[in-house]
């Protein structure tokens, strides 16, 4: 009992409970999140509207906070939870169905007093990579990540699990035209650096004194020609010749560290 009394209330907004145990698919228009960090962060996010939480008792005990008394909760065993998520997904005894986050517009994240780096992703479609980049963006104080709406993964449990809670804290701006968005970012005072192994300059040489926008392309194809043409500079990470390239999420983490420690 003492453990429960020490817990603070989780702040997320609860929706109305509808129906019983799920079929393995999220309800229409909803997203399903799993894993302790992803679920806990969503429960603490006041901008989330929650539909229902399925959990083991151990999963509930692992949360850093106490659910409101009327929260739509259903206890389930591990096997039941496994049927609610992607195959072999590590749900850690927690599965949350909730409404997707509201859209964030680019002008909402530009012009802040403390301008951290912006990460621009050109057709990076792997949800594990996008989630890992969100996690690094949170770790190194990025202002936002920006993706093209049609060529990026949707908000999902895979993204949220890979982001380890950062999906709830790092603004994710989806735009129709990435090149036009890059122009708007430049007008806000950011120096746009495209990361490519074909560049002559290293990232350290290309970094400005002011705000930086890091542009990363998809693995394999890299940045599209038009996107590279909208960069103020192209730069490479000084990696060994023993390996051709880095995973895009690893490259993003190194680049964000370089910006944070310049």
PDB file of C-alpha atoms in Angstrom:
ATOM      1  CA  UNK A   1       0.000   0.000   0.000  1.00  0.00           C
ATOM      2  CA  UNK A   2       2.830   2.403   0.832  1.00  0.00           C
ATOM      3  CA  UNK A   3       4.187   2.013  -2.701  1.00  0.00           C
ATOM      4  CA  UNK A   4       0.860   3.041  -4.211  1.00  0.00           C
ATOM      5  CA  UNK A   5       0.547   6.070  -1.920  1.00  0.00           C
ATOM      6  CA  UNK A   6       3.942   7.382  -3.039  1.00  0.00           C
ATOM      7  CA  UNK A   7       2.955   7.326  -6.688  1.00  0.00           C
ATOM      8  CA  UNK A   8       1.800  10.540  -8.288  1.00  0.00           C
ATOM      9  CA  UNK A   9      -1.233  10.582 -10.561  1.00  0.00           C
ATOM     10  CA  UNK A  10      -0.649   9.944 -14.237  1.00  0.00           C
ATOM     11  CA  UNK A  11      -1.840  12.989 -16.159  1.00  0.00           C
ATOM     12  CA  UNK A  12      -3.159  11.565 -19.420  1.00  0.00           C
ATOM     13  CA  UNK A  13      -6.765  12.166 -20.416  1.00  0.00           C
ATOM     14  CA  UNK A  14      -8.943   9.060 -20.510  1.00  0.00           C
ATOM     15  CA  UNK A  15     -11.506   8.410 -23.193  1.00  0.00           C
ATOM     16  CA  UNK A  16     -14.618   6.322 -22.687  1.00  0.00           C
ATOM     17  CA  UNK A  17     -14.255   2.552 -22.466  1.00  0.00           C
ATOM     18  CA  UNK A  18     -15.832   0.779 -25.436  1.00  0.00           C
ATOM     19  CA  UNK A  19     -16.203  -2.965 -25.734  1.00  0.00           C
ATOM     20  CA  UNK A  20     -14.049  -5.705 -24.303  1.00  0.00           C
ATOM     21  CA  UNK A  21     -10.757  -7.327 -25.160  1.00  0.00           C
ATOM     22  CA  UNK A  22      -9.317  -6.301 -28.515  1.00  0.00           C
ATOM     23  CA  UNK A  23      -8.861  -8.361 -31.641  1.00  0.00           C
ATOM     24  CA  UNK A  24      -5.232  -7.448 -32.265  1.00  0.00           C
ATOM     25  CA  UNK A  25      -6.060  -4.379 -34.348  1.00  0.00           C
ATOM     26  CA  UNK A  26      -6.493  -0.874 -33.059  1.00  0.00           C
ATOM     27  CA  UNK A  27      -9.950   0.626 -33.390  1.00  0.00           C
ATOM     28  CA  UNK A  28     -10.474   2.805 -36.432  1.00  0.00           C
ATOM     29  CA  UNK A  29      -8.494   6.034 -36.140  1.00  0.00           C
ATOM     30  CA  UNK A  30      -6.677   4.896 -32.990  1.00  0.00           C
ATOM     31  CA  UNK A  31      -3.067   3.824 -32.384  1.00  0.00           C
ATOM     32  CA  UNK A  32      -1.877   1.045 -30.134  1.00  0.00           C
ATOM     33  CA  UNK A  33       1.284   1.516 -28.063  1.00  0.00           C
ATOM     34  CA  UNK A  34       3.173  -1.051 -26.010  1.00  0.00           C
ATOM     35  CA  UNK A  35       6.152  -1.336 -23.697  1.00  0.00           C
ATOM     36  CA  UNK A  36       6.678   0.445 -20.377  1.00  0.00           C
ATOM     37  CA  UNK A  37       8.508   3.558 -21.603  1.00  0.00           C
ATOM     38  CA  UNK A  38       6.167   4.199 -24.536  1.00  0.00           C
ATOM     39  CA  UNK A  39       2.981   3.584 -22.536  1.00  0.00           C
ATOM     40  CA  UNK A  40       4.134   5.505 -19.465  1.00  0.00           C
ATOM     41  CA  UNK A  41       5.142   8.518 -21.566  1.00  0.00           C
ATOM     42  CA  UNK A  42       1.784   8.473 -23.359  1.00  0.00           C
ATOM     43  CA  UNK A  43      -0.085   8.260 -20.052  1.00  0.00           C
ATOM     44  CA  UNK A  44       1.846  11.276 -18.780  1.00  0.00           C
ATOM     45  CA  UNK A  45       1.223  13.292 -21.936  1.00  0.00           C
ATOM     46  CA  UNK A  46      -1.743  15.632 -21.308  1.00  0.00           C
ATOM     47  CA  UNK A  47      -2.262  15.952 -25.063  1.00  0.00           C
ATOM     48  CA  UNK A  48      -3.116  12.254 -25.430  1.00  0.00           C
ATOM     49  CA  UNK A  49      -6.692  10.945 -25.272  1.00  0.00           C
ATOM     50  CA  UNK A  50      -6.683   7.329 -24.136  1.00  0.00           C
ATOM     51  CA  UNK A  51      -9.261   4.742 -25.083  1.00  0.00           C
ATOM     52  CA  UNK A  52      -8.172   1.718 -23.080  1.00  0.00           C
ATOM     53  CA  UNK A  53      -5.234   0.093 -21.295  1.00  0.00           C
ATOM     54  CA  UNK A  54      -4.713  -3.656 -21.221  1.00  0.00           C
ATOM     55  CA  UNK A  55      -2.148  -4.749 -18.648  1.00  0.00           C
ATOM     56  CA  UNK A  56      -0.809  -7.401 -16.363  1.00  0.00           C
ATOM     57  CA  UNK A  57      -0.710  -6.528 -12.666  1.00  0.00           C
ATOM     58  CA  UNK A  58       3.081  -6.520 -12.868  1.00  0.00           C
ATOM     59  CA  UNK A  59       2.867  -4.075 -15.775  1.00  0.00           C
ATOM     60  CA  UNK A  60       0.691  -1.699 -13.741  1.00  0.00           C
ATOM     61  CA  UNK A  61       3.093  -1.930 -10.791  1.00  0.00           C
ATOM     62  CA  UNK A  62       5.997  -0.964 -13.067  1.00  0.00           C
ATOM     63  CA  UNK A  63       4.426   2.381 -14.010  1.00  0.00           C
ATOM     64  CA  UNK A  64       5.835   5.557 -12.497  1.00  0.00           C
ATOM     65  CA  UNK A  65       2.464   6.952 -11.507  1.00  0.00           C
ATOM     66  CA  UNK A  66      -1.019   5.947 -10.496  1.00  0.00           C
ATOM     67  CA  UNK A  67      -3.922   5.652 -12.922  1.00  0.00           C
ATOM     68  CA  UNK A  68      -7.053   7.733 -12.273  1.00  0.00           C
ATOM     69  CA  UNK A  69      -9.772   5.727 -10.537  1.00  0.00           C
ATOM     70  CA  UNK A  70     -12.064   5.698 -13.586  1.00  0.00           C
ATOM     71  CA  UNK A  71      -9.349   4.933 -16.172  1.00  0.00           C
ATOM     72  CA  UNK A  72     -10.487   2.357 -18.792  1.00  0.00           C
ATOM     73  CA  UNK A  73      -8.301  -0.570 -17.690  1.00  0.00           C
ATOM     74  CA  UNK A  74      -8.601  -4.287 -18.314  1.00  0.00           C
ATOM     75  CA  UNK A  75      -6.274  -6.807 -16.722  1.00  0.00           C
ATOM     76  CA  UNK A  76      -4.997  -9.504 -19.044  1.00  0.00           C
ATOM     77  CA  UNK A  77      -2.350 -12.183 -19.077  1.00  0.00           C
ATOM     78  CA  UNK A  78       0.815 -12.148 -21.170  1.00  0.00           C
ATOM     79  CA  UNK A  79      -0.636 -14.376 -23.912  1.00  0.00           C
ATOM     80  CA  UNK A  80      -3.693 -12.135 -24.314  1.00  0.00           C
ATOM     81  CA  UNK A  81      -1.502  -9.045 -24.615  1.00  0.00           C
ATOM     82  CA  UNK A  82       0.646 -10.727 -27.261  1.00  0.00           C
ATOM     83  CA  UNK A  83      -2.439 -10.999 -29.463  1.00  0.00           C
ATOM     84  CA  UNK A  84      -3.002  -7.242 -29.237  1.00  0.00           C
ATOM     85  CA  UNK A  85       0.365  -6.182 -30.654  1.00  0.00           C
ATOM     86  CA  UNK A  86       2.727  -6.909 -33.529  1.00  0.00           C
ATOM     87  CA  UNK A  87       4.196 -10.414 -33.600  1.00  0.00           C
ATOM     88  CA  UNK A  88       6.872 -10.929 -30.951  1.00  0.00           C
ATOM     89  CA  UNK A  89       6.584  -7.283 -29.832  1.00  0.00           C
ATOM     90  CA  UNK A  90       8.037  -6.768 -26.324  1.00  0.00           C
ATOM     91  CA  UNK A  91       4.916  -5.374 -24.651  1.00  0.00           C
ATOM     92  CA  UNK A  92       6.261  -5.701 -21.058  1.00  0.00           C
ATOM     93  CA  UNK A  93       2.752  -6.249 -19.753  1.00  0.00           C
ATOM     94  CA  UNK A  94       1.306  -2.973 -21.064  1.00  0.00           C
ATOM     95  CA  UNK A  95      -0.747  -2.201 -24.193  1.00  0.00           C
ATOM     96  CA  UNK A  96      -2.436   1.179 -24.588  1.00  0.00           C
ATOM     97  CA  UNK A  97      -4.934   2.203 -27.252  1.00  0.00           C
ATOM     98  CA  UNK A  98      -5.235   5.949 -27.732  1.00  0.00           C
ATOM     99  CA  UNK A  99      -5.948   8.693 -30.230  1.00  0.00           C
ATOM    100  CA  UNK A 100      -3.057   9.802 -32.440  1.00  0.00           C
ATOM    101  CA  UNK A 101      -1.304  13.032 -31.554  1.00  0.00           C
ATOM    102  CA  UNK A 102      -2.631  16.160 -33.185  1.00  0.00           C
ATOM    103  CA  UNK A 103      -0.793  17.515 -36.223  1.00  0.00           C
ATOM    104  CA  UNK A 104       1.991  20.006 -35.551  1.00  0.00           C
ATOM    105  CA  UNK A 105       2.642  22.736 -38.123  1.00  0.00           C
ATOM    106  CA  UNK A 106       6.135  23.869 -39.009  1.00  0.00           C
ATOM    107  CA  UNK A 107       5.605  27.470 -37.950  1.00  0.00           C
ATOM    108  CA  UNK A 108       4.747  26.237 -34.450  1.00  0.00           C
ATOM    109  CA  UNK A 109       8.301  24.956 -33.880  1.00  0.00           C
ATOM    110  CA  UNK A 110      10.277  27.705 -35.618  1.00  0.00           C
ATOM    111  CA  UNK A 111      11.410  30.940 -34.018  1.00  0.00           C
ATOM    112  CA  UNK A 112      11.778  29.708 -30.447  1.00  0.00           C
ATOM    113  CA  UNK A 113      14.134  31.529 -28.104  1.00  0.00           C
ATOM    114  CA  UNK A 114      16.240  28.400 -27.514  1.00  0.00           C
ATOM    115  CA  UNK A 115      16.561  26.967 -31.014  1.00  0.00           C
ATOM    116  CA  UNK A 116      17.852  23.410 -30.925  1.00  0.00           C
ATOM    117  CA  UNK A 117      18.698  21.525 -34.125  1.00  0.00           C
ATOM    118  CA  UNK A 118      15.999  20.359 -36.490  1.00  0.00           C
ATOM    119  CA  UNK A 119      16.260  16.900 -38.060  1.00  0.00           C
ATOM    120  CA  UNK A 120      14.870  16.634 -41.605  1.00  0.00           C
ATOM    121  CA  UNK A 121      14.291  13.104 -42.901  1.00  0.00           C
ATOM    122  CA  UNK A 122      14.007  12.580 -46.656  1.00  0.00           C
ATOM    123  CA  UNK A 123      11.970   9.430 -47.285  1.00  0.00           C
ATOM    124  CA  UNK A 124      13.198   7.526 -44.222  1.00  0.00           C
ATOM    125  CA  UNK A 125      10.391   4.975 -44.002  1.00  0.00           C
ATOM    126  CA  UNK A 126      11.581   2.359 -41.487  1.00  0.00           C
ATOM    127  CA  UNK A 127       9.608   2.917 -38.252  1.00  0.00           C
ATOM    128  CA  UNK A 128      12.465   1.534 -36.126  1.00  0.00           C
ATOM    129  CA  UNK A 129      14.832   4.138 -37.588  1.00  0.00           C
ATOM    130  CA  UNK A 130      12.381   7.008 -37.155  1.00  0.00           C
ATOM    131  CA  UNK A 131      11.726   5.944 -33.561  1.00  0.00           C
ATOM    132  CA  UNK A 132      15.446   5.729 -32.813  1.00  0.00           C
ATOM    133  CA  UNK A 133      15.975   9.185 -34.349  1.00  0.00           C
ATOM    134  CA  UNK A 134      13.193  10.591 -32.161  1.00  0.00           C
ATOM    135  CA  UNK A 135      14.967   9.125 -29.133  1.00  0.00           C
ATOM    136  CA  UNK A 136      18.276  10.756 -30.116  1.00  0.00           C
ATOM    137  CA  UNK A 137      16.463  14.012 -30.867  1.00  0.00           C
ATOM    138  CA  UNK A 138      15.097  14.017 -27.326  1.00  0.00           C
ATOM    139  CA  UNK A 139      18.491  13.159 -25.851  1.00  0.00           C
ATOM    140  CA  UNK A 140      20.292  16.023 -27.599  1.00  0.00           C
ATOM    141  CA  UNK A 141      17.632  18.720 -27.355  1.00  0.00           C
ATOM    142  CA  UNK A 142      16.389  18.830 -30.940  1.00  0.00           C
ATOM    143  CA  UNK A 143      13.569  21.248 -31.678  1.00  0.00           C
ATOM    144  CA  UNK A 144      11.694  18.832 -33.958  1.00  0.00           C
ATOM    145  CA  UNK A 145      11.943  16.230 -36.669  1.00  0.00           C
ATOM    146  CA  UNK A 146      10.419  17.006 -40.067  1.00  0.00           C
ATOM    147  CA  UNK A 147       9.285  14.398 -42.589  1.00  0.00           C
ATOM    148  CA  UNK A 148       7.285  14.331 -45.791  1.00  0.00           C
ATOM    149  CA  UNK A 149       3.840  13.019 -44.967  1.00  0.00           C
ATOM    150  CA  UNK A 150       3.619  10.500 -47.835  1.00  0.00           C
ATOM    151  CA  UNK A 151       7.084   9.007 -47.374  1.00  0.00           C
ATOM    152  CA  UNK A 152       7.348   8.435 -43.639  1.00  0.00           C
ATOM    153  CA  UNK A 153       5.884   5.778 -41.343  1.00  0.00           C
ATOM    154  CA  UNK A 154       2.635   6.537 -39.520  1.00  0.00           C
ATOM    155  CA  UNK A 155       2.513   6.989 -35.785  1.00  0.00           C
ATOM    156  CA  UNK A 156       2.557   3.441 -34.433  1.00  0.00           C
ATOM    157  CA  UNK A 157       3.544   1.129 -31.629  1.00  0.00           C
ATOM    158  CA  UNK A 158       6.786   0.245 -33.418  1.00  0.00           C
ATOM    159  CA  UNK A 159       7.794   3.910 -33.687  1.00  0.00           C
ATOM    160  CA  UNK A 160       6.798   4.580 -30.076  1.00  0.00           C
ATOM    161  CA  UNK A 161       8.662   1.536 -28.705  1.00  0.00           C
ATOM    162  CA  UNK A 162      11.819   2.454 -30.647  1.00  0.00           C
ATOM    163  CA  UNK A 163      11.486   6.067 -29.460  1.00  0.00           C
ATOM    164  CA  UNK A 164      11.309   4.927 -25.814  1.00  0.00           C
ATOM    165  CA  UNK A 165       8.945   7.751 -24.831  1.00  0.00           C
ATOM    166  CA  UNK A 166      10.339  10.454 -27.129  1.00  0.00           C
ATOM    167  CA  UNK A 167       7.308  10.273 -29.434  1.00  0.00           C
ATOM    168  CA  UNK A 168       5.433  12.159 -26.713  1.00  0.00           C
ATOM    169  CA  UNK A 169       8.052  14.884 -26.212  1.00  0.00           C
ATOM    170  CA  UNK A 170       9.710  15.659 -29.575  1.00  0.00           C
ATOM    171  CA  UNK A 171       7.485  17.498 -32.079  1.00  0.00           C
ATOM    172  CA  UNK A 172       7.086  15.484 -35.290  1.00  0.00           C
ATOM    173  CA  UNK A 173       6.153  17.807 -38.155  1.00  0.00           C
ATOM    174  CA  UNK A 174       4.733  16.212 -41.296  1.00  0.00           C
ATOM    175  CA  UNK A 175       4.737  18.350 -44.426  1.00  0.00           C
ATOM    176  CA  UNK A 176       3.399  17.939 -47.947  1.00  0.00           C
ATOM    177  CA  UNK A 177       6.437  19.433 -49.715  1.00  0.00           C
ATOM    178  CA  UNK A 178       9.779  18.846 -48.022  1.00  0.00           C
ATOM    179  CA  UNK A 179      11.751  21.262 -50.233  1.00  0.00           C
ATOM    180  CA  UNK A 180       9.310  24.071 -49.485  1.00  0.00           C
ATOM    181  CA  UNK A 181       9.540  23.284 -45.768  1.00  0.00           C
ATOM    182  CA  UNK A 182      13.334  23.516 -46.006  1.00  0.00           C
ATOM    183  CA  UNK A 183      12.984  26.990 -47.505  1.00  0.00           C
ATOM    184  CA  UNK A 184      10.814  28.001 -44.569  1.00  0.00           C
ATOM    185  CA  UNK A 185      13.373  26.567 -42.143  1.00  0.00           C
ATOM    186  CA  UNK A 186      16.133  28.581 -43.840  1.00  0.00           C
ATOM    187  CA  UNK A 187      14.041  31.750 -43.597  1.00  0.00           C
ATOM    188  CA  UNK A 188      13.816  31.116 -39.839  1.00  0.00           C
ATOM    189  CA  UNK A 189      17.615  31.320 -39.604  1.00  0.00           C
ATOM    190  CA  UNK A 190      18.680  27.673 -39.793  1.00  0.00           C
ATOM    191  CA  UNK A 191      21.741  26.525 -41.756  1.00  0.00           C
ATOM    192  CA  UNK A 192      20.724  23.366 -43.637  1.00  0.00           C
ATOM    193  CA  UNK A 193      23.393  20.647 -43.717  1.00  0.00           C
ATOM    194  CA  UNK A 194      22.811  17.553 -45.840  1.00  0.00           C
ATOM    195  CA  UNK A 195      24.678  14.469 -44.646  1.00  0.00           C
ATOM    196  CA  UNK A 196      26.207  12.422 -47.450  1.00  0.00           C
ATOM    197  CA  UNK A 197      29.303  10.306 -47.768  1.00  0.00           C
ATOM    198  CA  UNK A 198      30.040  11.952 -51.117  1.00  0.00           C
ATOM    199  CA  UNK A 199      30.737  15.353 -49.524  1.00  0.00           C
ATOM    200  CA  UNK A 200      34.241  16.798 -49.235  1.00  0.00           C
ATOM    201  CA  UNK A 201      33.748  18.662 -45.950  1.00  0.00           C
ATOM    202  CA  UNK A 202      33.220  16.961 -42.614  1.00  0.00           C
ATOM    203  CA  UNK A 203      30.262  17.818 -40.417  1.00  0.00           C
ATOM    204  CA  UNK A 204      32.542  19.615 -37.939  1.00  0.00           C
ATOM    205  CA  UNK A 205      33.773  21.884 -40.749  1.00  0.00           C
ATOM    206  CA  UNK A 206      30.240  22.602 -41.995  1.00  0.00           C
ATOM    207  CA  UNK A 207      28.588  23.378 -38.664  1.00  0.00           C
ATOM    208  CA  UNK A 208      27.540  27.021 -38.230  1.00  0.00           C
ATOM    209  CA  UNK A 209      27.625  29.073 -35.074  1.00  0.00           C
ATOM    210  CA  UNK A 210      23.843  29.457 -35.194  1.00  0.00           C
ATOM    211  CA  UNK A 211      20.915  27.027 -35.491  1.00  0.00           C
ATOM    212  CA  UNK A 212      21.452  23.947 -37.666  1.00  0.00           C
ATOM    213  CA  UNK A 213      19.056  21.750 -39.594  1.00  0.00           C
ATOM    214  CA  UNK A 214      20.420  18.262 -40.284  1.00  0.00           C
ATOM    215  CA  UNK A 215      19.118  16.599 -43.439  1.00  0.00           C
ATOM    216  CA  UNK A 216      19.341  12.810 -43.760  1.00  0.00           C
ATOM    217  CA  UNK A 217      18.214  10.644 -46.650  1.00  0.00           C
ATOM    218  CA  UNK A 218      16.970   7.090 -46.782  1.00  0.00           C
ATOM    219  CA  UNK A 219      19.445   4.245 -46.568  1.00  0.00           C
ATOM    220  CA  UNK A 220      20.590   3.132 -49.983  1.00  0.00           C
ATOM    221  CA  UNK A 221      19.366   6.030 -52.105  1.00  0.00           C
ATOM    222  CA  UNK A 222      20.343   8.802 -49.716  1.00  0.00           C
ATOM    223  CA  UNK A 223      18.981  12.310 -50.190  1.00  0.00           C
ATOM    224  CA  UNK A 224      17.135  13.053 -53.381  1.00  0.00           C
ATOM    225  CA  UNK A 225      18.852  15.487 -55.744  1.00  0.00           C
ATOM    226  CA  UNK A 226      16.242  18.194 -55.197  1.00  0.00           C
ATOM    227  CA  UNK A 227      16.590  17.953 -51.411  1.00  0.00           C
ATOM    228  CA  UNK A 228      20.382  18.107 -51.605  1.00  0.00           C
ATOM    229  CA  UNK A 229      19.982  21.209 -53.759  1.00  0.00           C
ATOM    230  CA  UNK A 230      18.025  22.875 -50.958  1.00  0.00           C
ATOM    231  CA  UNK A 231      20.875  22.418 -48.475  1.00  0.00           C
ATOM    232  CA  UNK A 232      23.279  25.243 -47.641  1.00  0.00           C
ATOM    233  CA  UNK A 233      26.131  22.751 -47.279  1.00  0.00           C
ATOM    234  CA  UNK A 234      26.819  19.044 -47.711  1.00  0.00           C
ATOM    235  CA  UNK A 235      28.941  17.221 -45.162  1.00  0.00           C
ATOM    236  CA  UNK A 236      30.086  13.750 -44.221  1.00  0.00           C
ATOM    237  CA  UNK A 237      30.827  11.952 -41.003  1.00  0.00           C
ATOM    238  CA  UNK A 238      34.529  11.000 -40.820  1.00  0.00           C
ATOM    239  CA  UNK A 239      34.065   7.230 -40.638  1.00  0.00           C
ATOM    240  CA  UNK A 240      36.672   4.593 -41.407  1.00  0.00           C
ATOM    241  CA  UNK A 241      37.087   3.170 -44.913  1.00  0.00           C
ATOM    242  CA  UNK A 242      36.457  -0.224 -43.355  1.00  0.00           C
ATOM    243  CA  UNK A 243      32.707   0.399 -43.583  1.00  0.00           C
ATOM    244  CA  UNK A 244      30.761   2.041 -46.377  1.00  0.00           C
ATOM    245  CA  UNK A 245      28.093   3.850 -44.377  1.00  0.00           C
ATOM    246  CA  UNK A 246      26.190   4.051 -41.109  1.00  0.00           C
ATOM    247  CA  UNK A 247      22.581   3.241 -40.373  1.00  0.00           C
ATOM    248  CA  UNK A 248      20.585   6.475 -40.702  1.00  0.00           C
ATOM    249  CA  UNK A 249      19.585   6.455 -37.030  1.00  0.00           C
ATOM    250  CA  UNK A 250      23.224   6.046 -35.970  1.00  0.00           C
ATOM    251  CA  UNK A 251      24.257   8.876 -38.301  1.00  0.00           C
ATOM    252  CA  UNK A 252      21.536  11.100 -36.833  1.00  0.00           C
ATOM    253  CA  UNK A 253      22.688  10.385 -33.273  1.00  0.00           C
ATOM    254  CA  UNK A 254      26.322  11.220 -34.090  1.00  0.00           C
ATOM    255  CA  UNK A 255      25.341  14.389 -35.948  1.00  0.00           C
ATOM    256  CA  UNK A 256      23.112  15.558 -33.088  1.00  0.00           C
ATOM    257  CA  UNK A 257      25.950  14.927 -30.630  1.00  0.00           C
ATOM    258  CA  UNK A 258      28.278  16.978 -32.841  1.00  0.00           C
ATOM    259  CA  UNK A 259      25.808  19.885 -32.817  1.00  0.00           C
ATOM    260  CA  UNK A 260      25.366  19.634 -29.036  1.00  0.00           C
ATOM    261  CA  UNK A 261      29.134  19.677 -28.351  1.00  0.00           C
ATOM    262  CA  UNK A 262      30.439  22.108 -30.995  1.00  0.00           C
TER     263      UNK A 262
END
